[in-house]
Amino acid sequence: MELIDQIDRSNIPEHIAIIMDGNGRWAKKQGKPRVFGHKNGVKAVREVTEGCAELGINYLTLYAFSTENWNRPKIEVTALMTLLVETIKSEVKTLNKNNIRLETIGNTEALPEKSKKALRNAIAETKDNTGLCLILALNYSAKWDIMQAVKSIAQKVEDQSLHADSITESDFESALSTKNIPDPELLIRTSGESRISNFLLWEIAYAELFFTSVLWPDFTKEHLAKAILDFQNRERRFGKTSEQVQ
Ligand code: FPP
């Protein structure tokens, strides 16, 4: 029996977040330029998005471009932005066919105009879809998000529309770019690295972490199934004792 068929459909994570890592190493292994790895990374994005939609997962967040990625060689940054625009434009039809809604988190205002336009159009064209919500983290870092949330809350305190004493977790969450998105229950990172790399720091407080040595372009629906099965075999205690949650 395939792994995907072993999944308990009544205990599916509502939100999966993925740090897609290893495109560069995948390309290098074949003596190809890094961009070749990113192009093949898009195939894995398609495969995993389809897998999540089929399994009835509600939210999938992909770390597509971090704030720190601007520090890569200019040629790679340009290639990644071009790939993003091309992929988004060519996939809108498929997103609609599969009832998938596109959203973004991160400082998208600072992206190149072409990228912003492609994103705006794709978001508008898929906004009424009710199935999987595919969230691309673009020009995103958790510290950036936390800082902009702190500033917007500080502004409210300065305007006297909010009292410092009465700030709640929910006020803070409403100021993050992940507002209205439930916290991820499962975070996957590929390529053998065991780091969070400034991704969703607030939101993963109780997420189960799954690290795999598979490089992102090689990641398939079966690997996704393996991560979900692992998640389903863990006991999620949220600070309680094992007896309390059984
Ligand atoms: C990490 O591999 C990957 C990225 C920084 C970019 C991920 C982008 C894509 C998969 C393509 C575009 C995505 C969409 C959603 C259209 P790495 O380059 O850090 O690999 P390395 O660690 O082996 O060098």
PDB file of N, CA and C and ligand atoms in Angstrom, residues 20-26 34 37-42 45 62-66 69 72 76 80 83-85 87-88 134 136 138 189 191 193 215-216, ligand 1:
ATOM      1  N   MET A  20      11.570  25.083   1.634  1.00  0.00           N
ATOM      2  CA  MET A  20      12.001  24.324   0.448  1.00  0.00           C
ATOM      3  C   MET A  20      13.495  24.570   0.284  1.00  0.00           C
ATOM      4  N   ASP A  21      14.311  23.597   0.649  1.00  0.00           N
ATOM      5  CA  ASP A  21      15.762  23.831   0.624  1.00  0.00           C
ATOM      6  C   ASP A  21      16.460  22.749  -0.186  1.00  0.00           C
ATOM      7  N   GLY A  22      17.571  23.120  -0.800  1.00  0.00           N
ATOM      8  CA  GLY A  22      18.416  22.139  -1.485  1.00  0.00           C
ATOM      9  C   GLY A  22      18.411  22.235  -2.998  1.00  0.00           C
ATOM     10  N   ASN A  23      17.795  23.264  -3.554  1.00  0.00           N
ATOM     11  CA  ASN A  23      17.759  23.406  -5.023  1.00  0.00           C
ATOM     12  C   ASN A  23      19.169  23.545  -5.593  1.00  0.00           C
ATOM     13  N   GLY A  24      19.984  24.366  -4.929  1.00  0.00           N
ATOM     14  CA  GLY A  24      21.337  24.624  -5.411  1.00  0.00           C
ATOM     15  C   GLY A  24      22.182  23.356  -5.400  1.00  0.00           C
ATOM     16  N   ARG A  25      22.113  22.612  -4.275  1.00  0.00           N
ATOM     17  CA  ARG A  25      22.907  21.374  -4.166  1.00  0.00           C
ATOM     18  C   ARG A  25      22.443  20.322  -5.169  1.00  0.00           C
ATOM     19  N   TRP A  26      21.128  20.278  -5.399  1.00  0.00           N
ATOM     20  CA  TRP A  26      20.558  19.325  -6.364  1.00  0.00           C
ATOM     21  C   TRP A  26      21.139  19.590  -7.751  1.00  0.00           C
ATOM     22  N   ARG A  34      22.781  26.784 -10.531  1.00  0.00           N
ATOM     23  CA  ARG A  34      21.803  26.783  -9.440  1.00  0.00           C
ATOM     24  C   ARG A  34      20.371  26.998  -9.935  1.00  0.00           C
ATOM     25  N   GLY A  37      18.295  24.119 -10.597  1.00  0.00           N
ATOM     26  CA  GLY A  37      17.699  23.543  -9.390  1.00  0.00           C
ATOM     27  C   GLY A  37      16.387  24.234  -9.046  1.00  0.00           C
ATOM     28  N   HIS A  38      16.350  25.562  -9.168  1.00  0.00           N
ATOM     29  CA  HIS A  38      15.126  26.302  -8.851  1.00  0.00           C
ATOM     30  C   HIS A  38      14.000  25.921  -9.824  1.00  0.00           C
ATOM     31  N   LYS A  39      14.374  25.779 -11.118  1.00  0.00           N
ATOM     32  CA  LYS A  39      13.353  25.401 -12.120  1.00  0.00           C
ATOM     33  C   LYS A  39      12.743  24.053 -11.763  1.00  0.00           C
ATOM     34  N   ASN A  40      13.577  23.124 -11.345  1.00  0.00           N
ATOM     35  CA  ASN A  40      13.063  21.812 -10.950  1.00  0.00           C
ATOM     36  C   ASN A  40      12.347  21.879  -9.605  1.00  0.00           C
ATOM     37  N   GLY A  41      12.699  22.889  -8.812  1.00  0.00           N
ATOM     38  CA  GLY A  41      11.998  23.139  -7.555  1.00  0.00           C
ATOM     39  C   GLY A  41      10.538  23.497  -7.815  1.00  0.00           C
ATOM     40  N   VAL A  42      10.297  24.174  -8.912  1.00  0.00           N
ATOM     41  CA  VAL A  42       8.910  24.549  -9.258  1.00  0.00           C
ATOM     42  C   VAL A  42       8.070  23.283  -9.490  1.00  0.00           C
ATOM     43  N   VAL A  45       6.991  22.107  -6.269  1.00  0.00           N
ATOM     44  CA  VAL A  45       5.937  22.997  -5.743  1.00  0.00           C
ATOM     45  C   VAL A  45       4.582  22.529  -6.297  1.00  0.00           C
ATOM     46  N   LEU A  62       4.588  28.169   1.641  1.00  0.00           N
ATOM     47  CA  LEU A  62       5.898  27.825   1.084  1.00  0.00           C
ATOM     48  C   LEU A  62       6.857  29.001   1.213  1.00  0.00           C
ATOM     49  N   TYR A  63       8.045  28.731   1.757  1.00  0.00           N
ATOM     50  CA  TYR A  63       9.058  29.781   1.911  1.00  0.00           C
ATOM     51  C   TYR A  63       9.763  29.917   0.565  1.00  0.00           C
ATOM     52  N   ALA A  64       9.280  30.829  -0.270  1.00  0.00           N
ATOM     53  CA  ALA A  64       9.779  30.933  -1.647  1.00  0.00           C
ATOM     54  C   ALA A  64      10.927  31.933  -1.786  1.00  0.00           C
ATOM     55  N   PHE A  65      10.920  33.003  -0.960  1.00  0.00           N
ATOM     56  CA  PHE A  65      12.004  33.997  -1.043  1.00  0.00           C
ATOM     57  C   PHE A  65      12.102  34.734   0.282  1.00  0.00           C
ATOM     58  N   SER A  66      13.236  34.572   0.943  1.00  0.00           N
ATOM     59  CA  SER A  66      13.375  35.202   2.258  1.00  0.00           C
ATOM     60  C   SER A  66      13.993  36.593   2.108  1.00  0.00           C
ATOM     61  N   ASN A  69      17.449  36.364   1.160  1.00  0.00           N
ATOM     62  CA  ASN A  69      17.801  35.882  -0.189  1.00  0.00           C
ATOM     63  C   ASN A  69      18.261  37.012  -1.134  1.00  0.00           C
ATOM     64  N   ARG A  72      21.906  37.024  -2.254  1.00  0.00           N
ATOM     65  CA  ARG A  72      22.488  36.060  -3.219  1.00  0.00           C
ATOM     66  C   ARG A  72      23.013  36.817  -4.441  1.00  0.00           C
ATOM     67  N   GLU A  76      21.177  35.284  -9.679  1.00  0.00           N
ATOM     68  CA  GLU A  76      20.261  34.289  -9.092  1.00  0.00           C
ATOM     69  C   GLU A  76      18.966  34.950  -8.603  1.00  0.00           C
ATOM     70  N   LEU A  80      15.288  34.055  -9.935  1.00  0.00           N
ATOM     71  CA  LEU A  80      14.214  33.620  -9.025  1.00  0.00           C
ATOM     72  C   LEU A  80      12.954  34.470  -9.222  1.00  0.00           C
ATOM     73  N   LEU A  83      11.363  33.521 -12.537  1.00  0.00           N
ATOM     74  CA  LEU A  83      10.720  32.213 -12.397  1.00  0.00           C
ATOM     75  C   LEU A  83       9.386  32.350 -11.657  1.00  0.00           C
ATOM     76  N   LEU A  84       9.403  33.191 -10.654  1.00  0.00           N
ATOM     77  CA  LEU A  84       8.191  33.417  -9.865  1.00  0.00           C
ATOM     78  C   LEU A  84       7.081  34.006 -10.744  1.00  0.00           C
ATOM     79  N   VAL A  85       7.424  35.054 -11.503  1.00  0.00           N
ATOM     80  CA  VAL A  85       6.431  35.719 -12.355  1.00  0.00           C
ATOM     81  C   VAL A  85       5.898  34.740 -13.399  1.00  0.00           C
ATOM     82  N   THR A  87       5.947  31.440 -13.399  1.00  0.00           N
ATOM     83  CA  THR A  87       5.185  30.331 -12.809  1.00  0.00           C
ATOM     84  C   THR A  87       3.787  30.797 -12.414  1.00  0.00           C
ATOM     85  N   ILE A  88       3.725  31.954 -11.770  1.00  0.00           N
ATOM     86  CA  ILE A  88       2.431  32.446 -11.300  1.00  0.00           C
ATOM     87  C   ILE A  88       1.490  32.668 -12.485  1.00  0.00           C
ATOM     88  N   LEU A 134      -3.044  28.515  -0.897  1.00  0.00           N
ATOM     89  CA  LEU A 134      -1.596  28.410  -1.109  1.00  0.00           C
ATOM     90  C   LEU A 134      -0.967  29.763  -0.793  1.00  0.00           C
ATOM     91  N   LEU A 136       2.366  32.008  -0.474  1.00  0.00           N
ATOM     92  CA  LEU A 136       3.788  32.124  -0.786  1.00  0.00           C
ATOM     93  C   LEU A 136       4.415  33.155   0.141  1.00  0.00           C
ATOM     94  N   LEU A 138       7.080  35.614   0.532  1.00  0.00           N
ATOM     95  CA  LEU A 138       7.928  36.316  -0.430  1.00  0.00           C
ATOM     96  C   LEU A 138       8.495  37.574   0.202  1.00  0.00           C
ATOM     97  N   ARG A 189      11.142  20.786   6.628  1.00  0.00           N
ATOM     98  CA  ARG A 189      12.303  21.378   5.968  1.00  0.00           C
ATOM     99  C   ARG A 189      13.057  20.279   5.237  1.00  0.00           C
ATOM    100  N   SER A 191      16.358  18.905   2.681  1.00  0.00           N
ATOM    101  CA  SER A 191      17.802  19.010   2.392  1.00  0.00           C
ATOM    102  C   SER A 191      18.733  18.760   3.565  1.00  0.00           C
ATOM    103  N   GLU A 193      19.024  20.091   6.540  1.00  0.00           N
ATOM    104  CA  GLU A 193      19.345  21.149   7.506  1.00  0.00           C
ATOM    105  C   GLU A 193      18.289  21.142   8.603  1.00  0.00           C
ATOM    106  N   LEU A 215      16.390  16.445  -1.113  1.00  0.00           N
ATOM    107  CA  LEU A 215      16.556  17.803  -1.648  1.00  0.00           C
ATOM    108  C   LEU A 215      15.233  18.235  -2.291  1.00  0.00           C
ATOM    109  N   TRP A 216      14.910  19.533  -2.195  1.00  0.00           N
ATOM    110  CA  TRP A 216      13.569  19.976  -2.590  1.00  0.00           C
ATOM    111  C   TRP A 216      13.123  19.503  -3.996  1.00  0.00           C
TER     112      TRP A 216
HETATM  113  C1  FPP B   1      16.314  26.924  -1.488  1.00  0.00           C
HETATM  114  O1  FPP B   1      17.283  26.194  -2.153  1.00  0.00           O
HETATM  115  C2  FPP B   1      15.301  27.470  -2.360  1.00  0.00           C
HETATM  116  C3  FPP B   1      14.999  28.803  -2.527  1.00  0.00           C
HETATM  117  C4  FPP B   1      15.716  29.875  -1.849  1.00  0.00           C
HETATM  118  C5  FPP B   1      13.947  29.263  -3.442  1.00  0.00           C
HETATM  119  C6  FPP B   1      12.755  28.358  -3.609  1.00  0.00           C
HETATM  120  C7  FPP B   1      12.155  28.687  -4.898  1.00  0.00           C
HETATM  121  C8  FPP B   1      11.546  27.824  -5.744  1.00  0.00           C
HETATM  122  C9  FPP B   1      11.319  26.405  -5.452  1.00  0.00           C
HETATM  123  C10 FPP B   1      11.115  28.309  -7.080  1.00  0.00           C
HETATM  124  C11 FPP B   1      10.067  29.374  -7.123  1.00  0.00           C
HETATM  125  C12 FPP B   1       8.882  29.101  -6.281  1.00  0.00           C
HETATM  126  C13 FPP B   1       7.589  29.312  -6.619  1.00  0.00           C
HETATM  127  C14 FPP B   1       6.577  29.149  -5.547  1.00  0.00           C
HETATM  128  C15 FPP B   1       7.125  29.649  -7.961  1.00  0.00           C
HETATM  129  P1  FPP B   1      18.777  26.716  -2.086  1.00  0.00           P
HETATM  130  O2  FPP B   1      19.010  27.543  -3.304  1.00  0.00           O
HETATM  131  O3  FPP B   1      19.008  27.407  -0.797  1.00  0.00           O
HETATM  132  O4  FPP B   1      19.584  25.381  -2.145  1.00  0.00           O
HETATM  133  P2  FPP B   1      21.009  25.078  -1.507  1.00  0.00           P
HETATM  134  O5  FPP B   1      20.850  25.212  -0.021  1.00  0.00           O
HETATM  135  O6  FPP B   1      21.269  23.680  -1.929  1.00  0.00           O
HETATM  136  O7  FPP B   1      21.973  26.064  -2.076  1.00  0.00           O
END
